[in-house]
PDB file of C-alpha atoms in Angstrom:
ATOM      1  CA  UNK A   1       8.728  -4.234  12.127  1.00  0.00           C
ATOM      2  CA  UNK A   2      12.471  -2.513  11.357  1.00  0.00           C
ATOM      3  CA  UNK A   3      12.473   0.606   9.218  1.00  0.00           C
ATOM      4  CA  UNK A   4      14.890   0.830   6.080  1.00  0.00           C
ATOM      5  CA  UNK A   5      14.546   2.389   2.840  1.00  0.00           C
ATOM      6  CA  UNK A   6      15.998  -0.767   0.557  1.00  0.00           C
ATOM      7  CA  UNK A   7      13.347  -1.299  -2.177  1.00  0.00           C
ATOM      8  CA  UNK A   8      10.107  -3.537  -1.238  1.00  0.00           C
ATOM      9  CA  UNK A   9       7.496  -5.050  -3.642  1.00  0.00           C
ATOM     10  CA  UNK A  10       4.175  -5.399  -2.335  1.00  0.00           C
ATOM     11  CA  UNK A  11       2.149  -7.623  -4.357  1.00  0.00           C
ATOM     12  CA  UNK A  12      -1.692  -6.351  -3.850  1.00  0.00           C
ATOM     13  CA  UNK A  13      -3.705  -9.851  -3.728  1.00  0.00           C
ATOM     14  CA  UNK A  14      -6.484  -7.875  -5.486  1.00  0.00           C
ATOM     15  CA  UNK A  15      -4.550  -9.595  -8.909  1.00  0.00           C
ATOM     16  CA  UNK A  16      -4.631 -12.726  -7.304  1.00  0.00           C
ATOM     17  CA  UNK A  17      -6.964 -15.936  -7.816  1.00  0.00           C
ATOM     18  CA  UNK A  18      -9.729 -15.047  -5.236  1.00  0.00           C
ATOM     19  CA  UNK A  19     -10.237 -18.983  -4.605  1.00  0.00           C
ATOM     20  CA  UNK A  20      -7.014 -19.852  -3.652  1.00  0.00           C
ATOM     21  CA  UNK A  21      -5.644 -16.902  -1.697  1.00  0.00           C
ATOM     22  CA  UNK A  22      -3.476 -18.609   0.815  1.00  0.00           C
ATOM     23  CA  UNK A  23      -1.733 -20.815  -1.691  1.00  0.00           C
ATOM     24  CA  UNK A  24      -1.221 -17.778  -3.591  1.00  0.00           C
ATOM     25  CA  UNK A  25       0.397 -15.857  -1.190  1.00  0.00           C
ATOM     26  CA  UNK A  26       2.574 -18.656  -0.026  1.00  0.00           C
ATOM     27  CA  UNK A  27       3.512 -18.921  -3.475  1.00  0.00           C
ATOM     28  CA  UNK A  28       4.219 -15.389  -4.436  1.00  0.00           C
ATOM     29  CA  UNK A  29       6.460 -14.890  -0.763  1.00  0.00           C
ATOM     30  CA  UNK A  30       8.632 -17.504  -1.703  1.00  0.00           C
ATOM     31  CA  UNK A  31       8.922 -15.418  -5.525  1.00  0.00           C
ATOM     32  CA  UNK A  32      10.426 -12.859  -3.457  1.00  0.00           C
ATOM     33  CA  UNK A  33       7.695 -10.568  -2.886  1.00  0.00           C
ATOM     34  CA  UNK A  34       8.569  -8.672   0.763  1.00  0.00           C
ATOM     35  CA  UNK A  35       5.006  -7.600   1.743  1.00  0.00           C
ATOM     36  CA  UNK A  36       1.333  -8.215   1.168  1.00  0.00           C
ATOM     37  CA  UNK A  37      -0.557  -5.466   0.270  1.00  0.00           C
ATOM     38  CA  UNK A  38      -4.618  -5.634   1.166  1.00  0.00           C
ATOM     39  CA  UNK A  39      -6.728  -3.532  -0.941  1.00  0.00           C
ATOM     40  CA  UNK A  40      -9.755  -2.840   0.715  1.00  0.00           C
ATOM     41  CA  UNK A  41     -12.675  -1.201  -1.175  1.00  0.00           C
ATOM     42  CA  UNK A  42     -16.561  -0.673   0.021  1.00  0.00           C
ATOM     43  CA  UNK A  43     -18.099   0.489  -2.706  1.00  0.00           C
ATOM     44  CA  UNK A  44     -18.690   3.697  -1.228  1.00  0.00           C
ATOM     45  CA  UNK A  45     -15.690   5.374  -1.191  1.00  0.00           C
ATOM     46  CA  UNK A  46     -14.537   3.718  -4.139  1.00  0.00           C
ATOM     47  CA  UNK A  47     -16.997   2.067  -7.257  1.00  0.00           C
ATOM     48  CA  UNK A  48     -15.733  -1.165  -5.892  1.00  0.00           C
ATOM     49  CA  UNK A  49     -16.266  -3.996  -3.577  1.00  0.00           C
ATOM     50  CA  UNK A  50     -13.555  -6.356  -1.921  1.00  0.00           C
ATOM     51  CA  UNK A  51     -12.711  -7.877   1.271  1.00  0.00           C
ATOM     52  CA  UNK A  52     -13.096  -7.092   4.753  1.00  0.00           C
ATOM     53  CA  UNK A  53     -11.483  -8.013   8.194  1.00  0.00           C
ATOM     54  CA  UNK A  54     -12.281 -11.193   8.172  1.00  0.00           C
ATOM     55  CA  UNK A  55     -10.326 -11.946   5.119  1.00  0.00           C
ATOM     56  CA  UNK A  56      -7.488 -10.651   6.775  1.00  0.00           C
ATOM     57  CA  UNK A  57      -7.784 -12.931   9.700  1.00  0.00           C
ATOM     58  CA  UNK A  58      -7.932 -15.790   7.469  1.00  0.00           C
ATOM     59  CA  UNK A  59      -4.719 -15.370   4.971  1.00  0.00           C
ATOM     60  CA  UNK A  60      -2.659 -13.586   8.234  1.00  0.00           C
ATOM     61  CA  UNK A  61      -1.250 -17.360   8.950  1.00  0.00           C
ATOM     62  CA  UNK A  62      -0.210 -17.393   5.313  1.00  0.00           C
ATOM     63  CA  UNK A  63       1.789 -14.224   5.413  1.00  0.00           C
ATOM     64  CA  UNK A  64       5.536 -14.735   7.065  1.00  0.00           C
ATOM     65  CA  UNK A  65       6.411 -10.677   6.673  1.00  0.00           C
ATOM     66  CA  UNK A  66       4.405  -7.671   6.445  1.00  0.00           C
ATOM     67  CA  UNK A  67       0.550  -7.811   5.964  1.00  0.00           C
ATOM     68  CA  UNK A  68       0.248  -4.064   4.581  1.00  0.00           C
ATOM     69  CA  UNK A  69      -4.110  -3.448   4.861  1.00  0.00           C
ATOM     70  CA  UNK A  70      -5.373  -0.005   2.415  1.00  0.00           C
ATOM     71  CA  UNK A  71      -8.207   0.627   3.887  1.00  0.00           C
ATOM     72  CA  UNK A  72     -10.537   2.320   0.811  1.00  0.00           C
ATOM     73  CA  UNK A  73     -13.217   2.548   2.404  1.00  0.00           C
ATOM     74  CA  UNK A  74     -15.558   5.853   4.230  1.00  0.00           C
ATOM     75  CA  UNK A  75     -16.005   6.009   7.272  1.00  0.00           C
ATOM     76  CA  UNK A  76     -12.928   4.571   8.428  1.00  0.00           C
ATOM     77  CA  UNK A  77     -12.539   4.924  12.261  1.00  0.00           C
ATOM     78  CA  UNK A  78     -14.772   1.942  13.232  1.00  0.00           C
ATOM     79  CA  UNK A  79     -13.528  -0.339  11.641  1.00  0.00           C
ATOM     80  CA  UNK A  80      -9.694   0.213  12.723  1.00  0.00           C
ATOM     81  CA  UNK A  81      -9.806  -2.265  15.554  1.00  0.00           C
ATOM     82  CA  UNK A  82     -11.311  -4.996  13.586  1.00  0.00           C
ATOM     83  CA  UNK A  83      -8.576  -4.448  11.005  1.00  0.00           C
ATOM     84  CA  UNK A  84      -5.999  -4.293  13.612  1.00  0.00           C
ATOM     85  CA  UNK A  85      -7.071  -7.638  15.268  1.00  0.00           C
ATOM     86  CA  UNK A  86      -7.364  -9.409  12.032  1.00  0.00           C
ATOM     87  CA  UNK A  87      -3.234  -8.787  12.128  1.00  0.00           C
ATOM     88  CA  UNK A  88      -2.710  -5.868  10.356  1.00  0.00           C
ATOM     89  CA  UNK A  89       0.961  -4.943  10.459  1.00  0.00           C
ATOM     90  CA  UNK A  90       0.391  -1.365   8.857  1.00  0.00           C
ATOM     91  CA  UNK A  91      -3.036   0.194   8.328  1.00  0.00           C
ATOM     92  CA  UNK A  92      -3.515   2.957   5.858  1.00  0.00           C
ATOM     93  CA  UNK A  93      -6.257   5.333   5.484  1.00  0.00           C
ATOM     94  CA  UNK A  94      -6.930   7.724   2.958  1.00  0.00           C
ATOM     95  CA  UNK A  95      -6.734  11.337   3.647  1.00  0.00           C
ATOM     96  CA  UNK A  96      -9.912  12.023   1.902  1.00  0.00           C
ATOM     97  CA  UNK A  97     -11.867   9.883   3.725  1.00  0.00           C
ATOM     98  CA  UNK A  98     -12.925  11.554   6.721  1.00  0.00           C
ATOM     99  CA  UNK A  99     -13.002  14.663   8.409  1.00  0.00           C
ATOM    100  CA  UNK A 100     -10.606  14.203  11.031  1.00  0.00           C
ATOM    101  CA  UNK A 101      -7.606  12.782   9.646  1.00  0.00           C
ATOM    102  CA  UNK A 102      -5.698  12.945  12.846  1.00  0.00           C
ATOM    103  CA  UNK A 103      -7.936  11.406  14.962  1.00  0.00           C
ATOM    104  CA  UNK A 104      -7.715   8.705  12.868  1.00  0.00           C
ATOM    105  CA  UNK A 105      -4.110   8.340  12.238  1.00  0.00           C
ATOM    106  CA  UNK A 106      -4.024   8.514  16.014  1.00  0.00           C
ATOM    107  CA  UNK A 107      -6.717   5.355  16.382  1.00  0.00           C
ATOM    108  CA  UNK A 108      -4.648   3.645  14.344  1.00  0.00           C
ATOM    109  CA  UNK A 109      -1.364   4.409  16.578  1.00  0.00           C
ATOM    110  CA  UNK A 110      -3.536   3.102  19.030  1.00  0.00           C
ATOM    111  CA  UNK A 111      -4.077  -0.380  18.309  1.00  0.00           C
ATOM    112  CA  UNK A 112      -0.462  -0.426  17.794  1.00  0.00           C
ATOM    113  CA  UNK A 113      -0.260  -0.745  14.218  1.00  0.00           C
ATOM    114  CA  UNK A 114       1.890   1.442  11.966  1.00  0.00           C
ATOM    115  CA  UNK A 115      -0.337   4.261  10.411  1.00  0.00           C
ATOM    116  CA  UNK A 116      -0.563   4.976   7.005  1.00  0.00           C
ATOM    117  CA  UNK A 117      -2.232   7.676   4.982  1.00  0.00           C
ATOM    118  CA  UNK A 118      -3.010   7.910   1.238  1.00  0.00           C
ATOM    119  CA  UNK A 119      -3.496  10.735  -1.254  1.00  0.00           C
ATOM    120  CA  UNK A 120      -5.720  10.615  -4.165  1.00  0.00           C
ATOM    121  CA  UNK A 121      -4.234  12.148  -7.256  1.00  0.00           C
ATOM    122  CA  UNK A 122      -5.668  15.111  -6.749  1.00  0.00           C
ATOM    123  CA  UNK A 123      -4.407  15.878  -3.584  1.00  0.00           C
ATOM    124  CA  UNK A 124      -1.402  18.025  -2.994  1.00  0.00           C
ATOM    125  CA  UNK A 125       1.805  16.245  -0.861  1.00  0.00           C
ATOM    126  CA  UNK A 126       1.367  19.497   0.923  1.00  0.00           C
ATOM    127  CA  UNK A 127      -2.105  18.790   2.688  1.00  0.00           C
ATOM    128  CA  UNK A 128      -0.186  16.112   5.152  1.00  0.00           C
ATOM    129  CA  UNK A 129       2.864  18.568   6.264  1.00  0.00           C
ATOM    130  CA  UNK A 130       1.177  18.873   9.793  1.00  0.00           C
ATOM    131  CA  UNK A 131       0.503  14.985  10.166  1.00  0.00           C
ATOM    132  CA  UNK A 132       4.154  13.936   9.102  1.00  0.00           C
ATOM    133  CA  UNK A 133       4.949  13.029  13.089  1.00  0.00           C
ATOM    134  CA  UNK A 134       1.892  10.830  12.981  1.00  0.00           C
ATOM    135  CA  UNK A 135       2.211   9.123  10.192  1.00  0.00           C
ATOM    136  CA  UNK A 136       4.444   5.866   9.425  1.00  0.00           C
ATOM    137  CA  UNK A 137       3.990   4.948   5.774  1.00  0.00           C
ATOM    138  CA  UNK A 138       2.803   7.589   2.731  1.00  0.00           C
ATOM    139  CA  UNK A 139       0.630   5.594   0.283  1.00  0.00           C
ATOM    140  CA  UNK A 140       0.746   7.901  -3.212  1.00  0.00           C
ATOM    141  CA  UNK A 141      -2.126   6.731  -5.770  1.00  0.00           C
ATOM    142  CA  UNK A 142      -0.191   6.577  -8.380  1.00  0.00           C
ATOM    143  CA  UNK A 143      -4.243   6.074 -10.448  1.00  0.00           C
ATOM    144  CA  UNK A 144      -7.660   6.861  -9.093  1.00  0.00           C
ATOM    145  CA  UNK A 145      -8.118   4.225  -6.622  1.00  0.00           C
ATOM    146  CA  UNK A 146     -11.459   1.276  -6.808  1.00  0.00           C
ATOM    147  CA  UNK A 147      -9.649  -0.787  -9.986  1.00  0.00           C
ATOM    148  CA  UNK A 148      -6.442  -2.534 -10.601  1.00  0.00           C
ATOM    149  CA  UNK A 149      -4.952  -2.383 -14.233  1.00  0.00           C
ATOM    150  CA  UNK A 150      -5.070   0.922 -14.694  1.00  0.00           C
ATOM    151  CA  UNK A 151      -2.823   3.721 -16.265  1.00  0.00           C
ATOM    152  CA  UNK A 152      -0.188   5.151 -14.426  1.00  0.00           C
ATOM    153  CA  UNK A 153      -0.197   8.963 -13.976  1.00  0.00           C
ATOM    154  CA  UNK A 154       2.698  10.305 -14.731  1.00  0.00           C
ATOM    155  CA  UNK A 155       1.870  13.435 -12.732  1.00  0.00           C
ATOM    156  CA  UNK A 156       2.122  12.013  -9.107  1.00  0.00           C
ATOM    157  CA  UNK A 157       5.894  11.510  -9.597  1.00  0.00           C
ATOM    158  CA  UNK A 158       6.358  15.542  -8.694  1.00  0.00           C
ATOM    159  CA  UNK A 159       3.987  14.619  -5.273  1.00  0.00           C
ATOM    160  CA  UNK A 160       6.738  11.671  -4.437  1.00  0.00           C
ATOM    161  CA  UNK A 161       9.520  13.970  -5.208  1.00  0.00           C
ATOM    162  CA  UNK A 162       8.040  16.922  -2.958  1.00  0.00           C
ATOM    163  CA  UNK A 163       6.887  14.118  -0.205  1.00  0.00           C
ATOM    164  CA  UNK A 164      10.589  12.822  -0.021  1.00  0.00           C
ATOM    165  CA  UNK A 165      11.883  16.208   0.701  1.00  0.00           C
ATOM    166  CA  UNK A 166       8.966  17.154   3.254  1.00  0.00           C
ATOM    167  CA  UNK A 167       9.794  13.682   5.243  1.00  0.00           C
ATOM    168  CA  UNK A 168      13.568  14.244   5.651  1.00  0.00           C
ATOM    169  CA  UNK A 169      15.155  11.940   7.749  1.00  0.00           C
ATOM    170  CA  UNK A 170      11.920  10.669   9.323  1.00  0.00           C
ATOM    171  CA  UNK A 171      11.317   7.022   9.718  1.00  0.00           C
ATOM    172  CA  UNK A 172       8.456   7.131   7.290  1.00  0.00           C
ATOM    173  CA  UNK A 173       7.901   5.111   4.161  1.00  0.00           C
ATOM    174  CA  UNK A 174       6.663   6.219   1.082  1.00  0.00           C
ATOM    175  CA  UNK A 175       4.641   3.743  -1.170  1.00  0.00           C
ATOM    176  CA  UNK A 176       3.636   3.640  -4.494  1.00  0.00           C
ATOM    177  CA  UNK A 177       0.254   2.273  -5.769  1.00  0.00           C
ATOM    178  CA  UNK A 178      -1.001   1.989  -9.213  1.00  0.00           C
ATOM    179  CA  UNK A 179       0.473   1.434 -12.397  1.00  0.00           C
ATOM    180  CA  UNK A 180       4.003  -0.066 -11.292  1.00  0.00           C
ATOM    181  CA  UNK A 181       5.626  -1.872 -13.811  1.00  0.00           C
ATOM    182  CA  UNK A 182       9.292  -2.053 -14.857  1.00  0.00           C
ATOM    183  CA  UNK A 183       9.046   0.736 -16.991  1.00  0.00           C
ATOM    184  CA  UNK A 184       7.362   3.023 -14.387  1.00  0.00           C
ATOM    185  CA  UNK A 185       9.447   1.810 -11.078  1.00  0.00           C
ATOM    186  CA  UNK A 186      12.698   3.456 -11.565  1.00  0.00           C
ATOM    187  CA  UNK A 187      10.492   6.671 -12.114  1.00  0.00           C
ATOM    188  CA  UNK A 188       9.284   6.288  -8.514  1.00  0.00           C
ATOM    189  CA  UNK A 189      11.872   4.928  -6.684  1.00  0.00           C
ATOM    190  CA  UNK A 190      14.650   8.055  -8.216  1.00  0.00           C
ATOM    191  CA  UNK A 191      12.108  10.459  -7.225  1.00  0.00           C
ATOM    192  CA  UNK A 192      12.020   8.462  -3.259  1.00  0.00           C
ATOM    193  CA  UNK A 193       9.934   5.754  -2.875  1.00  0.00           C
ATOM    194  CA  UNK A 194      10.779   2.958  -1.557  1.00  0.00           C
ATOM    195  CA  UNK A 195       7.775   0.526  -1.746  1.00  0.00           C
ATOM    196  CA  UNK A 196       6.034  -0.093  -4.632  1.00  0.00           C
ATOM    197  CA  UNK A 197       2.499  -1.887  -4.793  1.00  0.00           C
ATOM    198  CA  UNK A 198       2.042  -4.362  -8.020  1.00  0.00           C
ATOM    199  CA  UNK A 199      -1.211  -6.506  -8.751  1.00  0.00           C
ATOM    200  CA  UNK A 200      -1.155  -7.419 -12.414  1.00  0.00           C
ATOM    201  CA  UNK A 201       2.633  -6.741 -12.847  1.00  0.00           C
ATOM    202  CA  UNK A 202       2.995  -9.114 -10.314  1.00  0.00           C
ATOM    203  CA  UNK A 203       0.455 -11.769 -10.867  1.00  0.00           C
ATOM    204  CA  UNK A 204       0.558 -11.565 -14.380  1.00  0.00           C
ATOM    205  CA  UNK A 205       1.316 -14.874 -16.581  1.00  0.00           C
ATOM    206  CA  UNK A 206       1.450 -16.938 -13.396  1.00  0.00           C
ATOM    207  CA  UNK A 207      -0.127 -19.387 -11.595  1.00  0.00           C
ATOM    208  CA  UNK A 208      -0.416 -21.375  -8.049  1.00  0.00           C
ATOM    209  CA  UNK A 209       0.930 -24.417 -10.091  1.00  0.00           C
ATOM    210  CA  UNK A 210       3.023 -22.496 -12.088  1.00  0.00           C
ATOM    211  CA  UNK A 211       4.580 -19.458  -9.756  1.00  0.00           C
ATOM    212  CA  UNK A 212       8.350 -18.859 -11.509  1.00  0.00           C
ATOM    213  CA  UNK A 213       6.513 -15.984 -13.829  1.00  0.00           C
ATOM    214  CA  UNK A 214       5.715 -14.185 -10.108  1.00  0.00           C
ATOM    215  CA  UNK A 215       9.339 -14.601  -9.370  1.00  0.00           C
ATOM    216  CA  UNK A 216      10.503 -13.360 -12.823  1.00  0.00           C
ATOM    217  CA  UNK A 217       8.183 -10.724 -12.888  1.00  0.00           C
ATOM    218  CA  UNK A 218       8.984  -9.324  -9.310  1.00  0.00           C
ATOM    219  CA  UNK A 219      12.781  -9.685 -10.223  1.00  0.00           C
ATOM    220  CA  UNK A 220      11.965  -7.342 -13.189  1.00  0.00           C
ATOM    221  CA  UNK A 221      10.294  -4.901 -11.170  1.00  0.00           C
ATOM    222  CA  UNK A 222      13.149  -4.648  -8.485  1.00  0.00           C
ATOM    223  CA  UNK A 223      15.884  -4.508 -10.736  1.00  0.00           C
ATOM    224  CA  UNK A 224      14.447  -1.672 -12.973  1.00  0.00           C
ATOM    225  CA  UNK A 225      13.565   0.033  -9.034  1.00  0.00           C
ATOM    226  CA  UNK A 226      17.058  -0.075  -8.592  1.00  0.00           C
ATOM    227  CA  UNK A 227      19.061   1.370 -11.680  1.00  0.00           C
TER     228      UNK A 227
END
């Protein structure tokens, strides 16, 4: 997996048609989407339920590029390996979800998937300055995480700004999850992101047997991301 900082849309398959997730995926790849983003939720650690590693395992053969797995879920270190195996390409846990964030990060490293970490809105870009040489992909929440379709908060775009500057020329990615649209991309991407997560923006008006809406709608999304 090559690093570069051109613009990548993620669609999260939490918008897509549960039933029919490979087809889905295939379909939404060849829309132009660049990665697949996995939200995974326990109802724990967020007031909602989704998938777990076995779900990766079975849509990994439908995924050409990058299968990008949030892990929203408390505790998080067990269940890195089974992620991992199931052929995570990048693995992201949240900072607020254990104790020792380092040691996880570091787990991660260790199955020899890219490590991720994501901040809750309410946590400052400033509480990861000592994990930045751990760390291969910054997941901002651009809305409280558990629920797609939300509102995006207009607040994080500060965090992204401040992130950008703290990562320098690192090698490190910083995504965007929540509320992406057209309208709130080029927000994100001026301040330094450079991948932004869509689910309903994505998804939206489309269809398995009718998948040009994913295409248009990704097309929208990349071109207002770029200015």
């Amino acid at each position: 997996m090559s690093f570069d900082r051109n613009i990548k849309i993620a669609p999260s398959i939490l918008a897509a048609d549960f039933a029919n997730f490979g087809a889905e995926i295939v379909a939404v790849q060849e829309q132009g989407a660049d990665w697949i983003h996995v939200d995974v939720m326990d109802g724990h650690f967020v007031p909602n339920i989704t998938f777990g590693p076995e779900t990766c395992k079975a849509i990994r053969p439908h995924i050409k590029g990058v299968m990008d797995v949030h892990l929203m879920i408390s505790p998080v270190d067990q269940y890195i390996d089974a992620f991992a195996k199931s052929g995570a390409d990048i693995i992201t846990a949240h900072y607020e979800a254990g104790p020792h964030i380092h040691r996880t990060l570091q787990a991660i490293r260790n199955t020899g998937a890219k490590a991720g970490i994501a901040l809750n809105p309410g946590t400052p870009a400033e509480s990861i300055e000592y994990l930045l040489d751990m760390i291969d992909l910054i997941c901002v929440m651009t809305v409280n995480p558990g629920f797609g379709g939300q509102k995006f908060i207009h607040g994080q775009i500060d965090k992204v700004r401040k992130l950008r500057a703290m990562v320098g020329d690192r090698p490190i990615h910083i995504e965007i999850d929540g509320g992406v649209t057209p309208e709130t991309a080029p927000l994100v991407t001026e301040a330094g992101a450079d991948v932004l997560v869509a689910g309903s923006a994505v998804f939206g008006g489309g269809s398995v047997a009718n998948p040009a809406p994913y295409g248009d709608n990704i097309r929208a999304i990349r071109s207002a991301a770029r200015g």
